Short mmCIF file of C-alpha atoms in Angstrom, two decimals:
data_model
loop_
_atom_site.label_atom_id
_atom_site.label_comp_id
_atom_site.label_asym_id
_atom_site.label_seq_id
_atom_site.Cartn_x
_atom_site.Cartn_y
_atom_site.Cartn_z
CA MET A 1 -31.18 -74.72 -2.11
CA THR A 2 -33.04 -73.55 0.81
CA TYR A 3 -31.29 -75.41 3.66
CA ASP A 4 -34.06 -78.23 4.14
CA GLN A 5 -32.96 -78.52 0.19
CA ALA A 6 -29.31 -78.73 0.79
CA VAL A 7 -29.91 -81.15 3.27
CA ALA A 8 -32.47 -83.11 1.68
CA TYR A 9 -29.55 -83.55 -0.94
CA LEU A 10 -26.46 -84.20 0.19
CA PHE A 11 -28.51 -87.61 1.96
CA THR A 12 -29.38 -88.33 -1.19
CA LEU A 13 -25.78 -89.44 -1.27
CA GLY A 14 -25.60 -91.50 1.63
CA ARG A 15 -23.43 -91.07 4.92
CA GLU A 16 -20.43 -92.69 5.17
CA LEU A 17 -20.61 -95.97 4.09
CA ALA A 18 -24.20 -96.65 4.55
CA SER A 19 -24.02 -99.66 3.58
CA PRO A 20 -21.86 -102.74 2.85
CA GLN A 21 -22.81 -102.65 -0.80
CA GLN A 22 -22.22 -98.83 -1.31
CA ALA A 23 -19.24 -99.16 -0.04
CA ARG A 24 -17.49 -101.90 -1.31
CA ALA A 25 -18.12 -99.55 -4.50
CA ALA A 26 -16.80 -96.09 -2.67
CA LYS A 27 -13.78 -95.32 -4.84
CA PHE A 28 -11.56 -93.90 -1.90
CA ASP A 29 -9.01 -91.76 -2.84
CA LEU A 30 -8.71 -88.06 -3.27
CA GLU A 31 -8.58 -86.71 -6.49
CA ASN A 32 -13.00 -86.01 -6.23
CA ILE A 33 -11.84 -83.43 -3.34
CA ARG A 34 -8.40 -82.06 -5.33
CA ALA A 35 -10.91 -81.38 -8.08
CA VAL A 36 -13.48 -79.54 -5.86
CA CYS A 37 -11.46 -77.14 -4.56
CA GLU A 38 -8.94 -76.37 -7.06
CA ARG A 39 -12.12 -75.21 -8.95
CA LEU A 40 -13.49 -73.48 -5.24
CA GLY A 41 -10.19 -71.80 -4.92
CA ASN A 42 -8.01 -74.29 -3.47
CA PRO A 43 -9.22 -72.70 0.30
CA GLU A 44 -8.00 -75.81 2.53
CA ARG A 45 -4.97 -73.86 1.74
CA ALA A 46 -6.35 -70.30 2.74
CA PHE A 47 -5.76 -70.80 7.35
CA PRO A 48 -3.40 -72.99 8.93
CA SER A 49 -4.36 -76.31 10.62
CA VAL A 50 -4.85 -79.15 12.90
CA HIS A 51 -4.68 -82.64 11.89
CA ILE A 52 -6.01 -85.40 14.03
CA ALA A 53 -6.07 -88.94 12.98
CA GLY A 54 -6.99 -91.99 15.38
CA THR A 55 -9.31 -94.89 16.09
CA ASN A 56 -10.29 -93.00 19.39
CA GLY A 57 -10.07 -90.05 20.79
CA LYS A 58 -10.14 -87.92 18.08
CA GLY A 59 -13.03 -85.96 18.18
CA SER A 60 -12.73 -85.35 22.40
CA THR A 61 -8.98 -84.31 21.25
CA ALA A 62 -10.48 -82.39 18.33
CA ALA A 63 -13.10 -80.39 20.70
CA MET A 64 -10.77 -80.03 23.87
CA LEU A 65 -7.77 -77.71 20.96
CA ALA A 66 -10.24 -76.18 19.65
CA SER A 67 -11.68 -74.85 22.42
CA ILE A 68 -8.50 -74.09 23.73
CA LEU A 69 -7.91 -72.14 20.86
CA ARG A 70 -11.08 -69.61 21.22
CA VAL A 71 -9.90 -69.29 24.67
CA ALA A 72 -6.81 -67.92 23.38
CA GLY A 73 -8.81 -65.16 21.28
CA LEU A 74 -7.84 -67.57 18.01
CA ARG A 75 -10.76 -67.66 16.03
CA ALA A 76 -11.60 -71.33 15.41
CA GLY A 77 -12.44 -73.62 13.08
CA LEU A 78 -13.89 -77.19 14.02
CA TYR A 79 -14.67 -79.71 11.43
CA THR A 80 -15.63 -83.43 13.00
CA SER A 81 -17.79 -86.27 12.23
CA PRO A 82 -20.25 -87.80 12.64
CA HIS A 83 -23.27 -84.77 13.94
CA LEU A 84 -25.20 -86.26 16.80
CA LEU A 85 -28.75 -84.46 16.25
CA ARG A 86 -28.16 -81.65 13.18
CA ILE A 87 -25.29 -81.95 10.19
CA ASN A 88 -24.51 -77.55 11.23
CA GLU A 89 -22.63 -80.25 14.20
CA ARG A 90 -19.77 -81.01 11.76
CA ILE A 91 -18.49 -77.51 11.03
CA ARG A 92 -18.57 -75.26 13.73
CA LEU A 93 -17.26 -70.87 14.15
CA ASP A 94 -15.71 -70.05 18.15
CA GLY A 95 -17.59 -73.19 18.70
CA VAL A 96 -21.06 -72.45 17.38
CA ASP A 97 -22.69 -74.69 14.69
CA ILE A 98 -22.69 -72.87 11.28
CA ASP A 99 -26.15 -71.53 10.75
CA ASP A 100 -28.59 -72.87 8.63
CA ALA A 101 -28.25 -69.61 6.14
CA ASP A 102 -24.12 -70.45 5.99
CA PHE A 103 -25.02 -73.68 5.33
CA ALA A 104 -27.16 -73.09 2.47
CA GLU A 105 -25.26 -70.82 1.19
CA THR A 106 -21.79 -72.59 1.10
CA PHE A 107 -23.18 -75.72 -0.62
CA ASP A 108 -25.13 -73.68 -2.96
CA ARG A 109 -21.15 -73.00 -3.43
CA VAL A 110 -20.13 -76.55 -4.11
CA HIS A 111 -23.38 -77.68 -5.64
CA ALA A 112 -22.18 -75.66 -8.78
CA VAL A 113 -18.54 -76.07 -8.45
CA ILE A 114 -19.43 -79.95 -8.90
CA GLU A 115 -22.26 -79.52 -11.46
CA GLU A 116 -19.46 -77.65 -13.55
CA LEU A 117 -16.48 -79.94 -12.93
CA LEU A 118 -19.19 -83.34 -14.21
CA ALA A 119 -20.69 -81.08 -16.97
CA THR A 120 -16.82 -80.79 -18.59
CA GLY A 121 -15.84 -84.41 -17.64
CA ALA A 122 -13.33 -83.40 -14.74
CA LEU A 123 -15.47 -85.64 -12.65
CA VAL A 124 -16.46 -88.35 -13.68
CA ALA A 125 -18.71 -89.43 -10.68
CA HIS A 126 -20.75 -87.48 -8.14
CA PRO A 127 -18.47 -86.67 -5.12
CA THR A 128 -20.02 -88.85 -2.30
CA PHE A 129 -21.67 -86.75 1.35
CA PHE A 130 -18.30 -87.11 3.71
CA GLU A 131 -16.45 -85.58 0.03
CA CYS A 132 -18.84 -82.65 -0.49
CA VAL A 133 -19.37 -81.73 3.03
CA THR A 134 -15.98 -81.85 3.35
CA ALA A 135 -15.21 -79.24 1.31
CA MET A 136 -17.64 -77.05 2.94
CA ALA A 137 -15.97 -77.18 6.07
CA PHE A 138 -12.57 -75.03 4.35
CA ASP A 139 -15.04 -73.38 2.06
CA CYS A 140 -16.77 -71.84 5.24
CA PHE A 141 -13.46 -71.73 7.48
CA ALA A 142 -11.42 -69.97 4.47
CA ARG A 143 -14.40 -67.51 3.63
CA LYS A 144 -14.54 -66.72 7.71
CA ASN A 145 -10.54 -65.88 7.88
CA VAL A 146 -9.84 -68.69 10.69
CA ASP A 147 -7.08 -68.16 12.79
CA LEU A 148 -6.86 -71.87 12.72
CA ALA A 149 -8.68 -74.93 11.73
CA VAL A 150 -8.87 -78.38 13.46
CA ILE A 151 -9.83 -80.72 11.54
CA GLU A 152 -10.74 -84.09 12.94
CA VAL A 153 -10.08 -87.44 10.16
CA GLY A 154 -13.93 -88.96 9.11
CA MET A 155 -11.96 -92.47 8.69
CA GLY A 156 -8.41 -93.77 8.53
CA GLY A 157 -6.12 -90.58 7.45
CA ARG A 158 -4.55 -91.88 3.85
CA LEU A 159 -6.85 -91.74 1.82
CA ASP A 160 -9.48 -89.33 3.77
CA SER A 161 -10.58 -86.62 1.92
CA THR A 162 -9.55 -83.84 4.71
CA ASN A 163 -6.55 -85.60 3.49
CA VAL A 164 -5.96 -82.85 1.72
CA ILE A 165 -4.69 -79.54 4.23
CA VAL A 166 -1.35 -79.41 5.04
CA PRO A 167 -1.22 -79.19 9.13
CA GLU A 168 0.63 -76.91 11.15
CA VAL A 169 0.19 -80.28 13.44
CA ALA A 170 -0.32 -83.85 13.13
CA VAL A 171 -1.87 -86.15 16.14
CA ILE A 172 -2.67 -89.15 15.91
CA THR A 173 -4.55 -90.21 18.47
CA GLN A 174 -4.56 -94.29 20.35
CA ILE A 175 -4.66 -96.92 17.65
CA ASP A 176 -7.16 -100.15 17.63
CA PHE A 177 -9.50 -102.02 15.28
CA ASP A 178 -11.96 -100.53 13.56
CA HIS A 179 -12.73 -100.28 9.89
CA GLU A 180 -10.85 -103.20 9.06
CA ASN A 181 -12.32 -103.52 6.37
CA PHE A 182 -10.90 -100.79 4.46
CA LEU A 183 -8.13 -99.82 6.25
CA GLY A 184 -6.62 -103.57 7.22
CA HIS A 185 -6.21 -106.29 9.76
CA SER A 186 -3.63 -106.05 11.21
CA ILE A 187 -2.44 -102.91 13.77
CA GLU A 188 0.24 -101.75 11.46
CA GLU A 189 -1.61 -101.67 8.77
CA ILE A 190 -4.34 -99.47 10.17
CA ALA A 191 -1.52 -97.41 11.83
CA GLY A 192 -0.02 -96.71 8.94
CA GLU A 193 -3.09 -95.34 6.78
CA LYS A 194 -3.73 -93.02 10.17
CA ALA A 195 0.32 -92.19 9.97
CA GLY A 196 -0.76 -91.41 5.97
CA ILE A 197 -1.94 -87.57 7.36
CA ILE A 198 2.29 -86.83 8.31
CA LYS A 199 3.42 -84.42 5.44
CA GLN A 200 7.16 -83.51 4.91
CA GLY A 201 8.37 -81.61 7.18
CA ALA A 202 5.72 -82.17 9.37
CA TRP A 203 5.29 -81.57 13.34
CA VAL A 204 3.36 -84.56 15.05
CA VAL A 205 2.08 -85.43 18.21
CA SER A 206 1.40 -88.81 18.82
CA ALA A 207 -0.47 -90.89 21.38
CA ALA A 208 -0.29 -94.40 19.83
CA GLU A 209 0.56 -96.66 23.14
CA ASN A 210 0.95 -99.82 21.21
CA PRO A 211 4.06 -100.52 20.69
CA ALA A 212 3.99 -101.60 16.99
CA ALA A 213 1.39 -98.18 16.21
CA LYS A 214 3.96 -96.61 17.35
CA GLU A 215 6.89 -97.75 15.66
CA VAL A 216 5.01 -97.52 12.09
CA ILE A 217 4.62 -93.71 12.82
CA ARG A 218 8.04 -93.32 14.00
CA ARG A 219 9.34 -94.84 10.69
CA ARG A 220 6.68 -92.40 8.32
CA VAL A 221 8.10 -89.51 10.56
CA HIS A 222 11.64 -90.62 9.57
CA GLU A 223 10.31 -91.35 5.81
CA GLN A 224 9.33 -87.09 5.47
CA GLY A 225 11.51 -85.94 7.90
CA ALA A 226 8.89 -85.23 10.53
CA ARG A 227 9.27 -83.71 14.19
CA LEU A 228 8.05 -86.29 15.81
CA VAL A 229 6.64 -86.05 20.45
CA GLU A 230 5.90 -88.67 22.06
CA ILE A 231 3.57 -87.54 24.58
CA ASP A 232 4.62 -90.71 26.60
CA GLU A 233 7.53 -88.99 26.34
CA ASP A 234 7.16 -86.02 26.23
CA CYS A 235 5.56 -85.39 29.41
CA GLN A 236 4.04 -86.46 32.56
CA VAL A 237 1.01 -87.02 34.03
CA ARG A 238 1.34 -86.94 37.92
CA ASP A 239 -1.72 -86.51 40.81
CA VAL A 240 -4.51 -88.28 39.12
CA SER A 241 -7.00 -87.71 40.82
CA ALA A 242 -11.44 -88.19 40.47
CA LYS A 243 -14.78 -87.65 41.79
CA ASP A 244 -17.98 -88.18 39.57
CA GLY A 245 -16.21 -89.55 37.16
CA ARG A 246 -14.21 -86.33 35.89
CA TYR A 247 -10.40 -86.50 36.66
CA ARG A 248 -8.18 -83.98 37.86
CA PHE A 249 -4.54 -83.93 37.18
CA ARG A 250 -0.93 -82.49 36.93
CA VAL A 251 0.75 -82.65 33.60
CA VAL A 252 4.54 -81.62 33.46
CA LEU A 253 5.55 -80.31 29.85
CA SER A 254 9.36 -81.34 29.14
CA ASP A 255 12.14 -78.73 27.95
CA ARG A 256 11.43 -79.46 24.61
CA PHE A 257 7.94 -77.13 25.07
CA GLY A 258 10.38 -73.92 26.44
CA PRO A 259 13.20 -73.22 28.14
CA LEU A 260 12.35 -75.26 31.55
CA PRO A 261 9.61 -77.70 32.23
CA ARG A 262 5.88 -76.41 32.93
CA GLU A 263 2.90 -77.83 34.58
CA LEU A 264 -0.34 -77.07 34.32
CA GLU A 265 -3.06 -77.99 36.85
CA ILE A 266 -5.75 -79.67 34.61
CA ALA A 267 -9.70 -80.41 35.80
CA LEU A 268 -11.67 -82.39 32.84
CA PRO A 269 -15.42 -81.50 32.70
CA LEU A 270 -15.61 -84.98 30.42
CA ALA A 271 -15.98 -88.21 32.24
CA GLY A 272 -13.82 -91.54 31.68
CA ARG A 273 -9.79 -91.68 31.95
CA PHE A 274 -9.61 -92.20 28.68
CA GLN A 275 -9.94 -88.15 28.31
CA VAL A 276 -6.85 -87.70 30.16
CA ARG A 277 -4.97 -88.99 27.53
CA ASN A 278 -6.69 -87.25 24.86
CA ALA A 279 -6.54 -83.83 26.96
CA VAL A 280 -3.01 -84.78 27.63
CA THR A 281 -2.80 -84.40 23.23
CA ALA A 282 -4.89 -81.03 23.34
CA VAL A 283 -1.72 -79.50 26.28
CA VAL A 284 0.72 -81.11 23.83
CA THR A 285 0.21 -79.83 20.07
CA ALA A 286 -1.53 -76.59 21.89
CA GLY A 287 2.64 -76.59 23.40
CA LEU A 288 3.69 -76.83 19.50
CA LEU A 289 1.19 -74.25 18.03
CA ALA A 290 2.57 -71.63 20.98
CA GLN A 291 6.00 -72.31 19.57
CA ARG A 292 5.34 -71.54 16.48
CA GLY A 293 3.74 -68.63 16.58
CA PHE A 294 0.18 -68.76 18.25
CA SER A 295 -0.53 -66.78 21.43
CA ILE A 296 -1.68 -69.31 22.93
CA ASN A 297 -0.67 -69.28 26.88
CA ASP A 298 -0.64 -71.57 29.98
CA SER A 299 -3.78 -70.44 30.71
CA ALA A 300 -5.81 -70.66 27.67
CA ILE A 301 -4.90 -74.21 27.68
CA VAL A 302 -6.34 -75.10 31.31
CA ARG A 303 -9.25 -72.43 30.76
CA GLY A 304 -9.74 -74.51 27.59
CA ILE A 305 -10.15 -77.76 28.65
CA GLU A 306 -11.78 -76.63 31.27
CA SER A 307 -14.86 -75.73 29.13
CA VAL A 308 -14.93 -78.50 26.85
CA ARG A 309 -17.85 -79.53 25.98
CA TRP A 310 -18.84 -82.93 24.00
CA PRO A 311 -21.50 -84.32 24.14
CA GLY A 312 -22.55 -88.27 24.05
CA ARG A 313 -19.45 -89.28 25.25
CA LEU A 314 -19.94 -91.28 28.44
CA GLU A 315 -22.13 -87.64 29.11
CA ARG A 316 -25.17 -88.02 32.54
CA LEU A 317 -28.33 -87.26 31.81
CA GLN A 318 -29.75 -88.25 34.95
CA GLU A 319 -29.16 -88.74 38.10
CA SER A 320 -31.70 -91.34 40.06
CA PRO A 321 -31.55 -93.70 38.26
CA ALA A 322 -28.94 -92.43 36.21
CA VAL A 323 -29.43 -92.43 32.77
CA TYR A 324 -26.32 -92.37 30.12
CA LEU A 325 -25.05 -91.70 26.28
CA ASP A 326 -22.32 -93.42 25.02
CA GLY A 327 -21.20 -93.51 21.39
CA THR A 328 -18.84 -96.65 22.07
CA HIS A 329 -18.60 -99.02 18.92
CA ASN A 330 -15.55 -100.87 19.04
CA PRO A 331 -14.26 -103.52 21.29
CA SER A 332 -11.27 -100.85 22.12
CA GLY A 333 -14.32 -97.95 23.74
CA ALA A 334 -15.49 -101.58 25.75
CA ARG A 335 -12.95 -101.91 27.43
CA GLU A 336 -12.82 -98.23 28.51
CA VAL A 337 -16.54 -98.54 28.88
CA VAL A 338 -16.06 -101.23 30.92
CA ALA A 339 -12.86 -99.64 33.78
CA PHE A 340 -15.76 -96.30 33.87
CA TRP A 341 -18.07 -98.94 35.01
CA ARG A 342 -15.29 -100.24 37.40
CA GLU A 343 -14.31 -97.62 39.00
CA HIS A 344 -17.66 -95.60 39.05
CA LEU A 345 -20.79 -97.32 38.76
CA ALA A 346 -18.86 -100.65 40.58
CA GLY A 347 -21.61 -102.09 42.82
CA ARG A 348 -24.89 -100.25 40.55
CA ARG A 349 -27.35 -102.57 38.96
CA ILE A 350 -26.34 -101.51 35.10
CA HIS A 351 -29.27 -101.54 31.87
CA VAL A 352 -28.32 -101.67 28.87
CA ILE A 353 -29.22 -100.38 25.61
CA TYR A 354 -27.31 -100.89 22.56
CA GLY A 355 -27.33 -100.99 19.28
CA ALA A 356 -25.27 -101.28 16.19
CA MET A 357 -23.76 -100.98 12.47
CA ARG A 358 -23.86 -103.68 10.78
CA ASP A 359 -20.16 -103.47 10.18
CA LYS A 360 -19.00 -103.00 14.07
CA ALA A 361 -16.87 -105.65 15.21
CA ILE A 362 -20.46 -106.67 17.29
CA ASP A 363 -19.06 -109.86 18.72
CA GLU A 364 -16.22 -108.31 20.52
CA VAL A 365 -18.38 -105.48 21.69
CA ALA A 366 -21.13 -107.24 23.22
CA GLY A 367 -19.57 -109.66 24.42
CA LEU A 368 -17.27 -107.61 26.53
CA LEU A 369 -20.60 -105.40 27.70
CA PHE A 370 -23.74 -107.76 28.09
CA PRO A 371 -21.93 -110.06 30.52
CA HIS A 372 -21.97 -106.82 33.10
CA ALA A 373 -25.25 -105.92 32.53
CA ALA A 374 -28.31 -106.88 34.37
CA THR A 375 -30.39 -106.29 31.77
CA VAL A 376 -29.43 -105.79 28.00
CA ILE A 377 -32.53 -104.34 25.63
CA LEU A 378 -31.16 -104.23 21.99
CA THR A 379 -32.76 -101.36 19.76
CA GLN A 380 -32.08 -100.26 16.77
CA SER A 381 -31.10 -96.76 15.02
CA PRO A 382 -33.20 -95.73 11.28
CA GLN A 383 -30.53 -95.62 9.47
CA PRO A 384 -29.69 -97.19 6.26
CA ARG A 385 -26.13 -99.27 8.10
CA SER A 386 -28.11 -100.35 11.26
CA LEU A 387 -28.33 -104.13 12.21
CA SER A 388 -31.47 -104.85 13.21
CA ALA A 389 -32.88 -104.88 17.03
CA GLU A 390 -33.93 -109.32 15.61
CA ALA A 391 -30.68 -110.67 14.53
CA LEU A 392 -28.99 -108.41 16.94
CA ALA A 393 -31.03 -110.79 19.84
CA GLN A 394 -29.38 -114.02 17.31
CA MET A 395 -25.87 -112.74 17.17
CA THR A 396 -25.43 -112.32 21.13
CA SER A 397 -28.35 -113.46 23.44
CA HIS A 398 -25.93 -116.11 24.67
CA LEU A 399 -24.59 -112.96 26.92
CA THR A 400 -26.33 -111.84 29.24
CA ARG A 401 -29.22 -112.95 31.40
CA THR A 402 -31.92 -111.66 30.63
CA LEU A 403 -32.54 -110.42 27.29
CA GLU A 404 -34.87 -107.60 25.90
CA VAL A 405 -35.99 -106.76 22.55
CA ILE A 406 -37.52 -102.87 21.11
CA ARG A 407 -36.60 -100.86 18.00
CA GLU A 408 -37.40 -98.11 18.44
CA PRO A 409 -33.98 -96.00 20.43
CA GLY A 410 -37.31 -94.59 22.39
CA ALA A 411 -39.87 -96.91 23.46
CA ALA A 412 -36.29 -99.07 24.45
CA LEU A 413 -35.43 -95.96 26.96
CA GLU A 414 -38.94 -96.14 27.74
CA ARG A 415 -38.18 -99.41 29.02
CA ALA A 416 -35.26 -99.05 30.91
CA LEU A 417 -36.61 -96.26 32.55
CA GLU A 418 -39.64 -98.09 33.78
CA ILE A 419 -37.19 -100.90 35.23
CA ALA A 420 -34.55 -99.27 36.40
CA GLU A 421 -33.85 -98.55 40.80
CA ALA A 422 -33.48 -95.39 41.71
CA ASP A 423 -30.38 -96.31 42.28
CA ASP A 424 -29.96 -98.00 38.76
CA VAL A 425 -27.67 -96.51 35.90
CA ILE A 426 -29.46 -96.99 32.65
CA PHE A 427 -26.03 -97.14 29.90
CA ALA A 428 -26.91 -96.30 26.69
CA THR A 429 -24.00 -97.44 23.81
CA GLY A 430 -22.73 -99.68 20.40
CA SER A 431 -23.60 -96.17 17.81
CA LEU A 432 -23.15 -92.13 18.09
CA TYR A 433 -26.48 -92.75 15.31
CA LEU A 434 -28.32 -94.17 18.30
CA VAL A 435 -26.48 -91.32 20.97
CA GLY A 436 -28.63 -89.18 18.76
CA ASP A 437 -32.15 -90.95 18.30
CA LEU A 438 -32.08 -91.29 22.42
CA ARG A 439 -30.50 -87.38 22.28
CA ARG A 440 -33.70 -86.18 20.13
CA TYR A 441 -35.94 -88.46 22.63
CA TRP A 442 -34.73 -86.58 25.59
CA ASP A 443 -34.89 -82.96 25.06
CA ALA A 444 -38.51 -84.15 23.17
CA ARG A 445 -39.04 -85.77 25.89
CA ALA A 446 -38.30 -82.84 29.20
CA GLU A 447 -39.74 -80.01 26.11
CA TYR A 448 -43.26 -82.35 26.41
CA ALA A 449 -42.74 -82.29 30.15
CA GLY A 450 -42.09 -78.43 30.20
CA GLU A 451 -38.55 -78.50 31.48
CA PRO A 452 -35.61 -76.17 29.16
CA ARG A 453 -33.89 -77.74 26.51
CA ARG A 454 -30.20 -78.50 26.76
CA THR A 455 -28.53 -77.47 24.05
CA PHE A 456 -24.68 -78.40 22.50
CA THR A 457 -21.66 -76.27 23.12
CA SER A 458 -18.39 -77.33 22.71
#
């Protein structure tokens, strides 16, 4: 197939949990991905990897680690989800999205295998969108001979399609409530699903703070005879300072990472205090990889983090009025947004553009964000999982003084720009899909005005 045909075919399979009905009917296990990988020659075994699970922070941590690997001179693969603008963003080689020709060729190989397995009865149903793209990533990384691939879990961990790899290091970031209908309604249940990526004898990095989650991870580590490094126990963060929402700090690694404690000074290009914890997680993971024989020194760690790019997370597009895009979609992320507002935007009027998927904790997220907003503009992404702007209004109108409903995201942004004064802040949030819609609109708007198009790198 051509690239366009391949992308169109994949989208006929549905996005991740595209509708409640599809989600209820979805079969969550590893049988499909194992069958496809086996027929492809088990590409997931052809390269070393790092596996990253968690509720929040796993994408940023993965991007930081991949950036460290590149600066260290290693050929790095990076698999993440979802994408903001183009599906190619999910599969990256040395910081560059897979090109259209490679995407189409990789799809053809995976598609041919799936058709063969369906014809012989080895598969009883077509793999999902995520299973297909995961198999494509594995195939691509194997054929491109990456030195190491960083693989982000899609959802959960134990039954996620990525969980057929046996990584050099398994990483678990912050754990909080999200996807409760699939992962459980308690922190212990959710942590159990995330900890499912821990294999026998694994090396594990945990950034979990919740005591219940930490206990579940420790128990899984003990059961698997694994080696655990908890960032709160094995390193210290000192001298934290911030400018324009971006943080500098020193991290001191314990002697578990060498004969003497080591100290690194980190300057983060990504905004938000929560990125400090993600950066520390990436530093610790890189330190363990160095112990496992990968050529990664302290200079590569520092420069790798300084050069990371991860759009759509507290990303500022302009100032006066300030325009931010942020993919926060759960209560834990919303609390971090409020903390960012209080620390860096205090005294400025905030106009929130909000759109959400229907399976999210909308009441709780809106309850955290909307009372701080001078204006809330409700909108919706043209994505099957989106809750309509009108339904959002019915659920949340009591939480804000001034509310408008503008279904089309670009029009919602234009309205916010119309009412915002020079010192105000426009903050679009609620969904990475909405952020992608607004990013596309912003780029088209800039092109129309004759400004250079911005590109994504990580």
